[in-house]
mmCIF file of C-alpha atoms and ligand atoms in Angstrom:
data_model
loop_
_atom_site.group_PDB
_atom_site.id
_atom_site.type_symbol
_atom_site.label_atom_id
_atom_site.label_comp_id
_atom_site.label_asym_id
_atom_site.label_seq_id
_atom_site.Cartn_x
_atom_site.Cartn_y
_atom_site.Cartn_z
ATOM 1 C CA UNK E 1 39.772 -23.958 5.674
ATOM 2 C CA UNK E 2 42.044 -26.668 6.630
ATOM 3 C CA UNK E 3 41.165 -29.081 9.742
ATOM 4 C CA UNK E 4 43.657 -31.254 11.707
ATOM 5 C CA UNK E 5 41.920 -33.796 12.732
ATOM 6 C CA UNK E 6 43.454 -36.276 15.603
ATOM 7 C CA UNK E 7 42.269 -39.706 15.298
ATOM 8 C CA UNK E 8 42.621 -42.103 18.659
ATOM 9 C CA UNK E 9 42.401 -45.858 17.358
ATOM 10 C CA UNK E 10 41.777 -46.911 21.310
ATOM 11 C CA UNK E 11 42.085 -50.289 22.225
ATOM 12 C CA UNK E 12 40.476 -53.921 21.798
ATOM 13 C CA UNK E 13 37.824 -53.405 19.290
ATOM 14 C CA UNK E 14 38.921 -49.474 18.769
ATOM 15 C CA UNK E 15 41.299 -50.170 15.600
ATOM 16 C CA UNK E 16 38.261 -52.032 14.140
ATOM 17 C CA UNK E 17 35.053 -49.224 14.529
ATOM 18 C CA UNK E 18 38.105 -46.582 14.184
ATOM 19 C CA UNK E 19 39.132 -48.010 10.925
ATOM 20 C CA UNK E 20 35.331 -47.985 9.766
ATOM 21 C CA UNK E 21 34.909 -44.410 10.485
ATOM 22 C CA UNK E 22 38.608 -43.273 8.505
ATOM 23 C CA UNK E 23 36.873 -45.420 5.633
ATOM 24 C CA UNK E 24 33.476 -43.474 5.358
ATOM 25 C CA UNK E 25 34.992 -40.245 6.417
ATOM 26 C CA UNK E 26 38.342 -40.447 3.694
ATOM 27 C CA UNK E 27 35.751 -40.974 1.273
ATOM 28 C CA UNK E 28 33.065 -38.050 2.408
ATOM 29 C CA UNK E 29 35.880 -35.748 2.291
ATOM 30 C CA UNK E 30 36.441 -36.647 -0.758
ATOM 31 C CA UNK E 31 32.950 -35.754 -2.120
ATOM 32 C CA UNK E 32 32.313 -33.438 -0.432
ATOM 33 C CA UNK E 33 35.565 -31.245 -0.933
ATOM 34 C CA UNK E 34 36.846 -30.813 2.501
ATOM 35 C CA UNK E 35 40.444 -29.966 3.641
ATOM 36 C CA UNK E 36 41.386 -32.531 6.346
ATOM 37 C CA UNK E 37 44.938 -33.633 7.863
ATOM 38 C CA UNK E 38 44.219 -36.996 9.828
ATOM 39 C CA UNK E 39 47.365 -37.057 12.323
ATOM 40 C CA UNK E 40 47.155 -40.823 14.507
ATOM 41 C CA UNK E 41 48.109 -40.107 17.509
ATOM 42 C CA UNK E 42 48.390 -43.290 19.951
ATOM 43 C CA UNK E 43 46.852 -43.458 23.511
ATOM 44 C CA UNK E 44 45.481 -45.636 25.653
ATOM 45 C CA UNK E 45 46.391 -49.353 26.668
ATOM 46 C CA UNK E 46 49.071 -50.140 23.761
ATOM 47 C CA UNK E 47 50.533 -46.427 23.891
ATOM 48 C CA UNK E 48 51.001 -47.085 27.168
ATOM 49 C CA UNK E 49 53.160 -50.346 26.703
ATOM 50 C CA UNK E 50 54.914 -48.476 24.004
ATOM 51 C CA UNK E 51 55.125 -45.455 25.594
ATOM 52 C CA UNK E 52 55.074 -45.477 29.279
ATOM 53 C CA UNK E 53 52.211 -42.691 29.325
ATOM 54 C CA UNK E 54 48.923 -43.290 28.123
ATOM 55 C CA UNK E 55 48.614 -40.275 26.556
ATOM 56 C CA UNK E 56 52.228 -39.712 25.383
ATOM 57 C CA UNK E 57 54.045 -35.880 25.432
ATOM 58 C CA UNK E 58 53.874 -36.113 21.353
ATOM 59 C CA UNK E 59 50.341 -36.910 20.771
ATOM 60 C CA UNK E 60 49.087 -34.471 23.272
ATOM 61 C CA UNK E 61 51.195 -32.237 21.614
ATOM 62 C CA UNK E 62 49.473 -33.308 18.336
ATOM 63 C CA UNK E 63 46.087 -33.436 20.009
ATOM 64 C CA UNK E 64 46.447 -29.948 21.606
ATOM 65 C CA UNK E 65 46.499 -28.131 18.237
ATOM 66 C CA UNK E 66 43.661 -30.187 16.539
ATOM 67 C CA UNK E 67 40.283 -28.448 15.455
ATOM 68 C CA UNK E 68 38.747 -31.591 16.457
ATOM 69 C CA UNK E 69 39.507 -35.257 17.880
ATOM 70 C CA UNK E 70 38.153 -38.377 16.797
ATOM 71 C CA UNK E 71 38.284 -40.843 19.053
ATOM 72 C CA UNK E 72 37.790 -44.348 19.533
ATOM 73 C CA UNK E 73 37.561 -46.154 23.086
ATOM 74 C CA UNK E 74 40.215 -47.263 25.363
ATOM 75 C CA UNK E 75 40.703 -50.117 27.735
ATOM 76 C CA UNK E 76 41.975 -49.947 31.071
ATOM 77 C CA UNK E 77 43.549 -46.569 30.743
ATOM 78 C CA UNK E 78 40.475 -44.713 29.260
ATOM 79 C CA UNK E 79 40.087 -42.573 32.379
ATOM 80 C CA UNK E 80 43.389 -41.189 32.596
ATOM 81 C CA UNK E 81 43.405 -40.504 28.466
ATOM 82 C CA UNK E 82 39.769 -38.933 28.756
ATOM 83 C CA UNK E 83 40.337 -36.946 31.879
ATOM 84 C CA UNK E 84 43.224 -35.147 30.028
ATOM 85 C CA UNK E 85 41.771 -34.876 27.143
ATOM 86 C CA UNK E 86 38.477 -33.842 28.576
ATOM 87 C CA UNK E 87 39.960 -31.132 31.712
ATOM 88 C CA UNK E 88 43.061 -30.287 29.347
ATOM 89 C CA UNK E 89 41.190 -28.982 26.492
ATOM 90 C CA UNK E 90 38.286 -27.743 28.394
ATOM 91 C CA UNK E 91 35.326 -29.748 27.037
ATOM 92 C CA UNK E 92 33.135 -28.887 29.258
ATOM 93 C CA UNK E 93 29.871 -30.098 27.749
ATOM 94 C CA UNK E 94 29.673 -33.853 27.223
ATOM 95 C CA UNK E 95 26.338 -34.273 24.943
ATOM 96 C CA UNK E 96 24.958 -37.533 24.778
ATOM 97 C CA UNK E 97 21.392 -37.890 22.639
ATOM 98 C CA UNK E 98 19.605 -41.388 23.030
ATOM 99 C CA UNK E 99 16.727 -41.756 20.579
ATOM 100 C CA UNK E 100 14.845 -44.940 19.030
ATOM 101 C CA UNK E 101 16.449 -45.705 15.465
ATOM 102 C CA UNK E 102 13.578 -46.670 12.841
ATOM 103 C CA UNK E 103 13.393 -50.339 12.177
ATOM 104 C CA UNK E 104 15.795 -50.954 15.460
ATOM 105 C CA UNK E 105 14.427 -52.916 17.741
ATOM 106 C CA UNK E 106 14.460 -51.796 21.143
ATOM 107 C CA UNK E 107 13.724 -52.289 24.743
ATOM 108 C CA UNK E 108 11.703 -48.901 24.897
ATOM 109 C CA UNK E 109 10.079 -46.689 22.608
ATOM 110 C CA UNK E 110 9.495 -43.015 22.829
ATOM 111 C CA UNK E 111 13.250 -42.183 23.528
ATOM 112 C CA UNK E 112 14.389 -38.934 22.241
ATOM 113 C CA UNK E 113 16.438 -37.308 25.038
ATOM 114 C CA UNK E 114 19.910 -35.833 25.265
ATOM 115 C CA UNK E 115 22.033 -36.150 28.620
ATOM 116 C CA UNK E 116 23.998 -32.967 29.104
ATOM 117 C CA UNK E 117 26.866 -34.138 31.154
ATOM 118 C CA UNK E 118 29.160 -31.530 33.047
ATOM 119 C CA UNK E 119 32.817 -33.015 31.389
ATOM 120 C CA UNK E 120 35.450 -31.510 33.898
ATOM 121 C CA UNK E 121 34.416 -31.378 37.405
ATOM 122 C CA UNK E 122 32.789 -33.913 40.165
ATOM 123 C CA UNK E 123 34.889 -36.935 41.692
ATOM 124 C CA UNK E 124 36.321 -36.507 38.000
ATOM 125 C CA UNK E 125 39.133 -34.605 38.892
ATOM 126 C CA UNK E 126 40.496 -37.907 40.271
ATOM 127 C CA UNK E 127 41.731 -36.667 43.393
ATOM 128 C CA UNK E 128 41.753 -39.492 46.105
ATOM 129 C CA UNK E 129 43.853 -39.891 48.753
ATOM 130 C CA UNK E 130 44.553 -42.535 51.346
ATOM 131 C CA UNK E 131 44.384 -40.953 54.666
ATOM 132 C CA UNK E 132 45.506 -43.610 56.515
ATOM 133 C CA UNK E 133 45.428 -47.659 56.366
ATOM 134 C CA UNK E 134 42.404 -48.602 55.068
ATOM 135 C CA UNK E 135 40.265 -45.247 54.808
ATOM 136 C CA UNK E 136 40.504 -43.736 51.491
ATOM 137 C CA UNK E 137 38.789 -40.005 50.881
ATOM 138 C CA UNK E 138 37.951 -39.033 46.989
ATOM 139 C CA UNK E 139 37.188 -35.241 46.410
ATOM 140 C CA UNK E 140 34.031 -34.351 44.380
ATOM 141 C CA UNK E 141 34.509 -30.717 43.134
ATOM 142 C CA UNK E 142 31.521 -28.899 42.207
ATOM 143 C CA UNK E 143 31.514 -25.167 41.093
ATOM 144 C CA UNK E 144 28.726 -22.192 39.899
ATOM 145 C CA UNK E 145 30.911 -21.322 37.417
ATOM 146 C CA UNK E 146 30.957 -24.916 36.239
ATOM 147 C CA UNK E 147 27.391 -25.327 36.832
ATOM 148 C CA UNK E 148 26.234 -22.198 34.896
ATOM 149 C CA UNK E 149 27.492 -23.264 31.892
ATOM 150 C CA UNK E 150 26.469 -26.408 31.777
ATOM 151 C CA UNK E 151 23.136 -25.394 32.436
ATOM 152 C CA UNK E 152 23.119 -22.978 29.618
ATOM 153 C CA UNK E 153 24.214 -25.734 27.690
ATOM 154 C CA UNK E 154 21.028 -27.553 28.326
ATOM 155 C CA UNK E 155 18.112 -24.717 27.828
ATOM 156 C CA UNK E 156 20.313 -23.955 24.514
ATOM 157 C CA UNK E 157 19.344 -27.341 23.674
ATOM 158 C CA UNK E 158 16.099 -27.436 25.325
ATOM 159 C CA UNK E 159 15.184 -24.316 23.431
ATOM 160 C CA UNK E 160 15.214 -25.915 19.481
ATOM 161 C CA UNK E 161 13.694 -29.467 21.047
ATOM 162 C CA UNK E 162 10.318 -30.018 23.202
ATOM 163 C CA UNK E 163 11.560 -27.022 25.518
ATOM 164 C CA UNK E 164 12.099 -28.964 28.828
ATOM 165 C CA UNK E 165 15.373 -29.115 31.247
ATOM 166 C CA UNK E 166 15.413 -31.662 34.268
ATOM 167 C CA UNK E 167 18.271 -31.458 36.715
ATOM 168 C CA UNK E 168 19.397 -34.842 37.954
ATOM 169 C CA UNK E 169 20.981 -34.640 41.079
ATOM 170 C CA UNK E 170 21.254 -35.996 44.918
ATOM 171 C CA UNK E 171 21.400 -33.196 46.457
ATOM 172 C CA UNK E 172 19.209 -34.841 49.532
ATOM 173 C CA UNK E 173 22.086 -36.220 50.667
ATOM 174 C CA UNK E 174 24.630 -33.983 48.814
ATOM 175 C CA UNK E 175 23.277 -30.882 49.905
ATOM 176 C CA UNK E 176 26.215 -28.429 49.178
ATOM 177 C CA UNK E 177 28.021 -30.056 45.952
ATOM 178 C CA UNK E 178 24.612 -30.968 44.055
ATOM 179 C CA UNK E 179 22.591 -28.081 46.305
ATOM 180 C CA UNK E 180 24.939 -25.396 44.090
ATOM 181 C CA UNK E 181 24.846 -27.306 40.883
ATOM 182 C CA UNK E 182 20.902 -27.789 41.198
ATOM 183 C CA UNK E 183 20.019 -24.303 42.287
ATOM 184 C CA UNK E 184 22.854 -22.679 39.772
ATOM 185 C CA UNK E 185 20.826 -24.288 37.020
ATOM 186 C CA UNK E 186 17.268 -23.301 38.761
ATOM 187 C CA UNK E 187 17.914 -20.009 38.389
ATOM 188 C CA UNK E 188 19.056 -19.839 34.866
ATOM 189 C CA UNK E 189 15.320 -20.779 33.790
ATOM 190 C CA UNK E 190 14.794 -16.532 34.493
ATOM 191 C CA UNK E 191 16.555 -16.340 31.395
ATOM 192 C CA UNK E 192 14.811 -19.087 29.448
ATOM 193 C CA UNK E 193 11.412 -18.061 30.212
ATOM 194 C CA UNK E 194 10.136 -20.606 27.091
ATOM 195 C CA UNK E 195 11.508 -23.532 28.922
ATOM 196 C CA UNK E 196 10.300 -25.653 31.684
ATOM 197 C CA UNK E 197 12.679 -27.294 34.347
ATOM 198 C CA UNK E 198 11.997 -29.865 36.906
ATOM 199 C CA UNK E 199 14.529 -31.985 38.649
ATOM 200 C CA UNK E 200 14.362 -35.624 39.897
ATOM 201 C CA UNK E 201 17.080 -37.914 41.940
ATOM 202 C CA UNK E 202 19.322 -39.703 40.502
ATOM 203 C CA UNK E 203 18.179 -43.196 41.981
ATOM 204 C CA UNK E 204 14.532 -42.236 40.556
ATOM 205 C CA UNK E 205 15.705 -40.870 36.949
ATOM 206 C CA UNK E 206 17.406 -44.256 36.335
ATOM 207 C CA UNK E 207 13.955 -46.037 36.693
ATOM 208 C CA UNK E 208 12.103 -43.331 35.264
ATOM 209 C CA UNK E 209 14.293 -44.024 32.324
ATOM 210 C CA UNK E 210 13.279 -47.346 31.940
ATOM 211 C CA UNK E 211 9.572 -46.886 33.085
ATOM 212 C CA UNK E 212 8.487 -44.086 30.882
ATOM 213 C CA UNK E 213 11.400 -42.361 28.970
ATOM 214 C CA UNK E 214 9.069 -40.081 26.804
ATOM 215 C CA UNK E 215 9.405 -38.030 30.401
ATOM 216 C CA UNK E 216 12.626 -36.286 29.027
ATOM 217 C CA UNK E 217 13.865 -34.321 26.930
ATOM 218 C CA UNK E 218 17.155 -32.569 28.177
ATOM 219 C CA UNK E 219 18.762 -33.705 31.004
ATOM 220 C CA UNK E 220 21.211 -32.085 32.712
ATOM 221 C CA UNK E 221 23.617 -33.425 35.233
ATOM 222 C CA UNK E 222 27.444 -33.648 36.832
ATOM 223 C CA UNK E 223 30.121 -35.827 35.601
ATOM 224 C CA UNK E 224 29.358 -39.286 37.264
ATOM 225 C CA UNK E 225 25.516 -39.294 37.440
ATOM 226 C CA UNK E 226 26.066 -38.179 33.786
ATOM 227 C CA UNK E 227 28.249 -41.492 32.785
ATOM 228 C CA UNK E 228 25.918 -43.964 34.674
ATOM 229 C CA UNK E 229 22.562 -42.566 33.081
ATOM 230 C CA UNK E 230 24.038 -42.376 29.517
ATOM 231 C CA UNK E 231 24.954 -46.456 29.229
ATOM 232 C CA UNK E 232 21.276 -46.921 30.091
ATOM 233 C CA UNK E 233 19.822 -45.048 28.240
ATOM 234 C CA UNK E 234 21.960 -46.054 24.816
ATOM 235 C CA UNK E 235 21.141 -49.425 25.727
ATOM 236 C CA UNK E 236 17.126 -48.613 26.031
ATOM 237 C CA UNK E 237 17.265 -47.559 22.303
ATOM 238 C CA UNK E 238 18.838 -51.041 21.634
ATOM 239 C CA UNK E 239 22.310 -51.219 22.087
ATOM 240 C CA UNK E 240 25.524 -49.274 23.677
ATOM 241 C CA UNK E 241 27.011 -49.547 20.219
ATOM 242 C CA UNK E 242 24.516 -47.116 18.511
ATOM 243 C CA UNK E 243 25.120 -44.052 21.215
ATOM 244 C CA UNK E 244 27.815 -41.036 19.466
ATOM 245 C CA UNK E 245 28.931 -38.837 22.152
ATOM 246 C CA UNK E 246 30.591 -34.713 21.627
ATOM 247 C CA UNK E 247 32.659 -33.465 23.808
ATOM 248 C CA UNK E 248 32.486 -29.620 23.339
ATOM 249 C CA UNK E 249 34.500 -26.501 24.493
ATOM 250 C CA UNK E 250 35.026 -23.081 23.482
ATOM 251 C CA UNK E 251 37.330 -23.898 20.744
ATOM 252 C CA UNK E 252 37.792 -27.592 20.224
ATOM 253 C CA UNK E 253 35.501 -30.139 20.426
ATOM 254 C CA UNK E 254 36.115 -34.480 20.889
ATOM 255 C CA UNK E 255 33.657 -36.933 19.379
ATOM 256 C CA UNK E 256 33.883 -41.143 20.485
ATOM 257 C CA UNK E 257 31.671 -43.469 21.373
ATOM 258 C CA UNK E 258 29.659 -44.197 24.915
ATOM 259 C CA UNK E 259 30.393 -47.788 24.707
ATOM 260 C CA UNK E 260 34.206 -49.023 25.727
ATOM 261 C CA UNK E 261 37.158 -50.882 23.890
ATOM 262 C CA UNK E 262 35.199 -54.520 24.386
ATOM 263 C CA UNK E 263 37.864 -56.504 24.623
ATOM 264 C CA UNK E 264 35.997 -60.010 24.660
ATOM 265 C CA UNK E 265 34.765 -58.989 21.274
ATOM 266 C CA UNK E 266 37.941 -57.424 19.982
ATOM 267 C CA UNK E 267 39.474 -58.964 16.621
ATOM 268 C CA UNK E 268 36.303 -60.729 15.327
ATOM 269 C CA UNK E 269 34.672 -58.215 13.246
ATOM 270 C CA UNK E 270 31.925 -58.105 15.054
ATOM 271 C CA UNK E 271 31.864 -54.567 16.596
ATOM 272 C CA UNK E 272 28.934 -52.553 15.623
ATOM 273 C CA UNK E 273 30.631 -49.344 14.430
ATOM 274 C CA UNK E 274 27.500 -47.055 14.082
ATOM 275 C CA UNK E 275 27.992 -44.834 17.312
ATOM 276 C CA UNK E 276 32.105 -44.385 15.793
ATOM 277 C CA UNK E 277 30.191 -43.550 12.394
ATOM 278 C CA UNK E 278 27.891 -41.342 14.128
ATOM 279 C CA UNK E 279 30.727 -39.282 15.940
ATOM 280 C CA UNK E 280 32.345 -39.131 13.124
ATOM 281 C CA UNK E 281 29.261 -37.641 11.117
ATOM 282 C CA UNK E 282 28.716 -34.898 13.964
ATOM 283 C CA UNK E 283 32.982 -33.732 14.260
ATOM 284 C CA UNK E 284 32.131 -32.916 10.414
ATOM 285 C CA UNK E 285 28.680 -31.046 11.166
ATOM 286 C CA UNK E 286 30.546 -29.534 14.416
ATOM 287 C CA UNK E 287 33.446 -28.349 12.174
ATOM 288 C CA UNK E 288 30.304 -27.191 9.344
ATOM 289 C CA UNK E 289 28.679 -25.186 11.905
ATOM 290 C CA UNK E 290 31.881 -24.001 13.760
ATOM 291 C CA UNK E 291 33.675 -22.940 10.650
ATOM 292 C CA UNK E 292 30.717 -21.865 8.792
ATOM 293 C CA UNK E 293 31.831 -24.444 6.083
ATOM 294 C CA UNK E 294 28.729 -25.963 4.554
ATOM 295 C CA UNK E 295 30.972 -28.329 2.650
ATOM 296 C CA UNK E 296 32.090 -30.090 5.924
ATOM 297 C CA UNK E 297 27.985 -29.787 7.378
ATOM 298 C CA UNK E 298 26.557 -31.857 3.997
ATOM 299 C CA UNK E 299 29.429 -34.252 4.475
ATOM 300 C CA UNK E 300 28.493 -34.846 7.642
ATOM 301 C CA UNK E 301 24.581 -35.394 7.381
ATOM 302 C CA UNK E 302 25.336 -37.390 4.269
ATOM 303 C CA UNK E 303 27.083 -39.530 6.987
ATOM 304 C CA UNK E 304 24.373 -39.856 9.290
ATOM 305 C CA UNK E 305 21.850 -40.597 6.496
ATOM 306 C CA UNK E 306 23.537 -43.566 5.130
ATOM 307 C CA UNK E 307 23.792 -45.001 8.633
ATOM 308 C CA UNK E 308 20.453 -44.635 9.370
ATOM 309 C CA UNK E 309 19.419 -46.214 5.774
ATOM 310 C CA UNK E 310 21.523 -49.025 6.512
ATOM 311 C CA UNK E 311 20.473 -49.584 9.598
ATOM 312 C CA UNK E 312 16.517 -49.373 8.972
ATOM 313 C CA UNK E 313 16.932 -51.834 6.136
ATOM 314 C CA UNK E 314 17.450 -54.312 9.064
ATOM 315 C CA UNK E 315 19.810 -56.144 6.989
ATOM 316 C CA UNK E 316 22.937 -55.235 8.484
ATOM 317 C CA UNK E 317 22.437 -55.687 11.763
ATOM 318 C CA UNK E 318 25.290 -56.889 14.074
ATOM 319 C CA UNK E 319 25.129 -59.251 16.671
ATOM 320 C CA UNK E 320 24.734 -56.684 19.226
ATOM 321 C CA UNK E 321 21.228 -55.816 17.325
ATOM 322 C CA UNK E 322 20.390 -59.749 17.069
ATOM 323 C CA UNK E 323 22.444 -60.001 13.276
ATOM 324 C CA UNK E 324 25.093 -61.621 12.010
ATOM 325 C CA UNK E 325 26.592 -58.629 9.695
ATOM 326 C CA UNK E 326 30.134 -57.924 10.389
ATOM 327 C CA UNK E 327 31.991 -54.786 11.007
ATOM 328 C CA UNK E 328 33.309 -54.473 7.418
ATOM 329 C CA UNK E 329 30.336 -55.404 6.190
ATOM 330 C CA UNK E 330 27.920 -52.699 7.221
ATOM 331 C CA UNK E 331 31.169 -50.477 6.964
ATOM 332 C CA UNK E 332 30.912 -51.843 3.278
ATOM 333 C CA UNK E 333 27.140 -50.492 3.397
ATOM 334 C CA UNK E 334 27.652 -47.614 4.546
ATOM 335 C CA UNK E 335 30.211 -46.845 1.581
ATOM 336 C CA UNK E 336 27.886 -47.875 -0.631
ATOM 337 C CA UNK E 337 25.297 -44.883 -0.033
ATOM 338 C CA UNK E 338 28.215 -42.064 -0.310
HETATM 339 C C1 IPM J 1 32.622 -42.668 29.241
HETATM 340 C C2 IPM J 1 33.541 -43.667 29.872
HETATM 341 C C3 IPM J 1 34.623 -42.950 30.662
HETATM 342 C C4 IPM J 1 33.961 -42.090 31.709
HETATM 343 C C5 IPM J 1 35.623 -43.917 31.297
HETATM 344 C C6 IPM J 1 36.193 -44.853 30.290
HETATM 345 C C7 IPM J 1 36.689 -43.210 32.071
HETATM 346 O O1 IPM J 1 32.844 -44.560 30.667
HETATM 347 O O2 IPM J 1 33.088 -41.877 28.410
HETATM 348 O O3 IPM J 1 31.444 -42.682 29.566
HETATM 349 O O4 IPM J 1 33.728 -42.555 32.835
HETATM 350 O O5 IPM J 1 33.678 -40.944 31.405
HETATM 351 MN MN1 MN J 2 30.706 -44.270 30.601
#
C-alpha cells in the first residue's frame, strides 16, 4: 500500500514542529518499510500572501486525494483552512486525549480523558450575518444525524477505556440546539448497555476539569464547547504543546496539534514539537489500523515511545515545560531512539 500523505507547514512556529515531525517520520518510514508520498501543500497565513486563498485550488486539490493530512498550525487564517478542511472532507470526529505524561510536571494529576468534539457543525459553519447596523446574528447548526454519530464515537471509545460518556452541553439555556444533541446522545446508551453516561454544563465541566479531572473519561460535546475545553485541559497535563489532536471521517482522517502557530515564539527554536510528533505517530497507527498495515502501526508506536522516553528523562524539556532544550534538540532525541 502506498499513502499520500499532505503535509501543512502552517505558520509562525509551524515550519519549525512541522519540520521535526518530517524528520522522525522520513526516518520511521524508513525502518519500518512503509510506502509514503509527502506532497507540501501550502495554506494558511503565507499561502495566503502568495496565493490570495488560504487554502489555494491546487493544494485542496492535493489535499482532497490524500489518505491522510498532517498538519501543522496556522495563524490568522486557521479557521477558514480548518473549516474546509474539516466540513470538506467530512471529519466529523475531532478526538482530543489529555493525560498526565510520566516525569511531566503538571498542574493536575489523574488526567486521562479524551474530548470527543463534533468537527462540522455548531456556530462552525461560520455563517454570520449583519442584519442591520450594529446587530450581527451567527447561526449555530445542530443536527441528530450529526449528533448520533458523534455520540457513537464516544461509547466506541468509552467502551475499551473506564466505560463512561458525559455530555457537555448548555442546553438550559440552549434548549433546542444542545436539547437534540444531549438527548440524541442519551438515547444511544440503549445500545451501550456497558457504559455509563451523565452530562454536566459547560460552565461547570470547565471547573470540574480543574477541580477533580479523574471525573472523566470520555467527553462528548459540539464544536465550540469542544475547542474551549480541549486548551484546558492540554494545559492541566502541563502544557498546550504536548496535546495531538485526529480529525477522523469515513475515509480520511487529519492529525495537528491543539496549540496554534505562536507567533511570539516563532523562529527561536524553542517550540515544543511533541503534540506535532504525537500526531504524527497516530496518522501512522490511523493508516496501520485503517489499512490493516502493521508496518505503518509499529512505526507509529515506535514514534510515540521515543517521545515519551525523551520526555520522562526530564532532560529535554522545553521552555514551555520549565527547560531550556530546543526544538532540534529534543527533535535530535527523538531520532536518537528510532
Ligand atoms: C483548534 C483551533 C481552531 C478551532 C481555530 C484555529 C479555528 O483553535 O483546532 O482548536 O477553533 O477549531
Ligand atoms: Mn482551539
Amino acid at each position: 500500500m502506498k499513502y499520500k500523505i499532505s503535509v501543512i507547514e502552517g505558520d509562525g512556529i509551524g515550519p519549525e514542529v512541522v519540520g521535526s515531525a518530517l524528520k522522525v517520520l522520513s526516518r520511521v518510514i524508513t525502518k519500518y518499510n512503509v510506502d509514503l508520498e509527502i506532497v507540501k501543500t501550502p495554506a494558511g497565513d503565507d499561502a495566503f500572501k502568495k496565493f490570495g486563498e488560504a487554502v489555494p485550488e491546487s493544494s485542496w486539490k492535493e489535499i482532497k486525494s490524500s489518505h491522510a493530512i498532517l498538519k501543522g498550525p496556522v495563524g490568522e487564517t486557521a479557521g477558514e483552512v480548518v473549516v474546509k478542511i474539516r466540513r470538506g472532507l467530512d471529519l466529523f470526529a475531532n478526538i482530543r486525549p489529555a493525560r498526565n505524561y510520566p516525569n511531566v510536571d503538571s498542574l493536575k494529576k489523574n488526567v486521562d480523558l479524551i474530548i470527543v468534539r463534533e468537527n462540522t457543525e455548531d456556530v462552525y459553519i461560520r455563517a454570520e450575518n449583519e442584519i442591520s447596523e450594529g446587530v450581527t446574528v451567527a447561526l449555530r447548526l445542530i443536527t441528530k444525524k450529526g449528533s448520533e454519530r458523534i455520540g457513537r464515537v464516544a461509547y466506541e471509545f468509552a467502551k475499551q477505556r473506564r466505560k463512561k460518556v458525559t455530555i457537555v452541553h448548555k442546553a438550559n439555556v440552549l434548549t433546542l440546539t444542545d436539547g437534540l444533541f444531549k438527548n440524541t446522545i442519551k438515547e444511544l446508551k440503549a445500545s451501550y448497555p456497558e457504559v455509563e453516561v451523565d452530562e454536566e454544563y459547560i460552565d461547570s465541566a470547565v471547573m470540574d476539569l480543574v477541580r477533580r479531572p479523574e471525573r472523566f473519561d470520555v467527553i462528548v460535546t459540539t464544536n465550540l464547547y469542544g475547542d474551549i475545553l480541549s486548551d484546558l485541559a492540554a494545559y492541566i497535563t502541563g502544557s498546550i504543546g504536548l496535546a495531538p489532536s485526529g480529525n477522523i471521517g469515513e475515509d480520511k482522517a487529519m492529525f495537528e496539534p491543539v496549540h496554534g502557530a505562536a507567533f511570539d515564539i516563532a523562529g527561536k527554536n524553542i517550540a515544543n514539537p511533541t503534540a506535532m510528533l504525537f500526531c504524527t505517530g497516530w496518522m501512522l497507527q490511523w493508516l496501520g489500523e485503517k489499512y490493516k498495515d502493521e508496518n505503518a502501526r509499529k512505526a507509529g508506536i515506535s514514534i510515540e515511545n521515543a517521545v515519551l522516553t525523551v520526555l520522562s528523562k526530564k532532560d529535554y524539556l522545553t521552555e514551555d515545560l520549565g527547560g531550556h532544550t530546543k526544538t532540534t534538540e529534543f527533535t535530535e532525541a527523538v531520532l536518537s531512539l528510532l
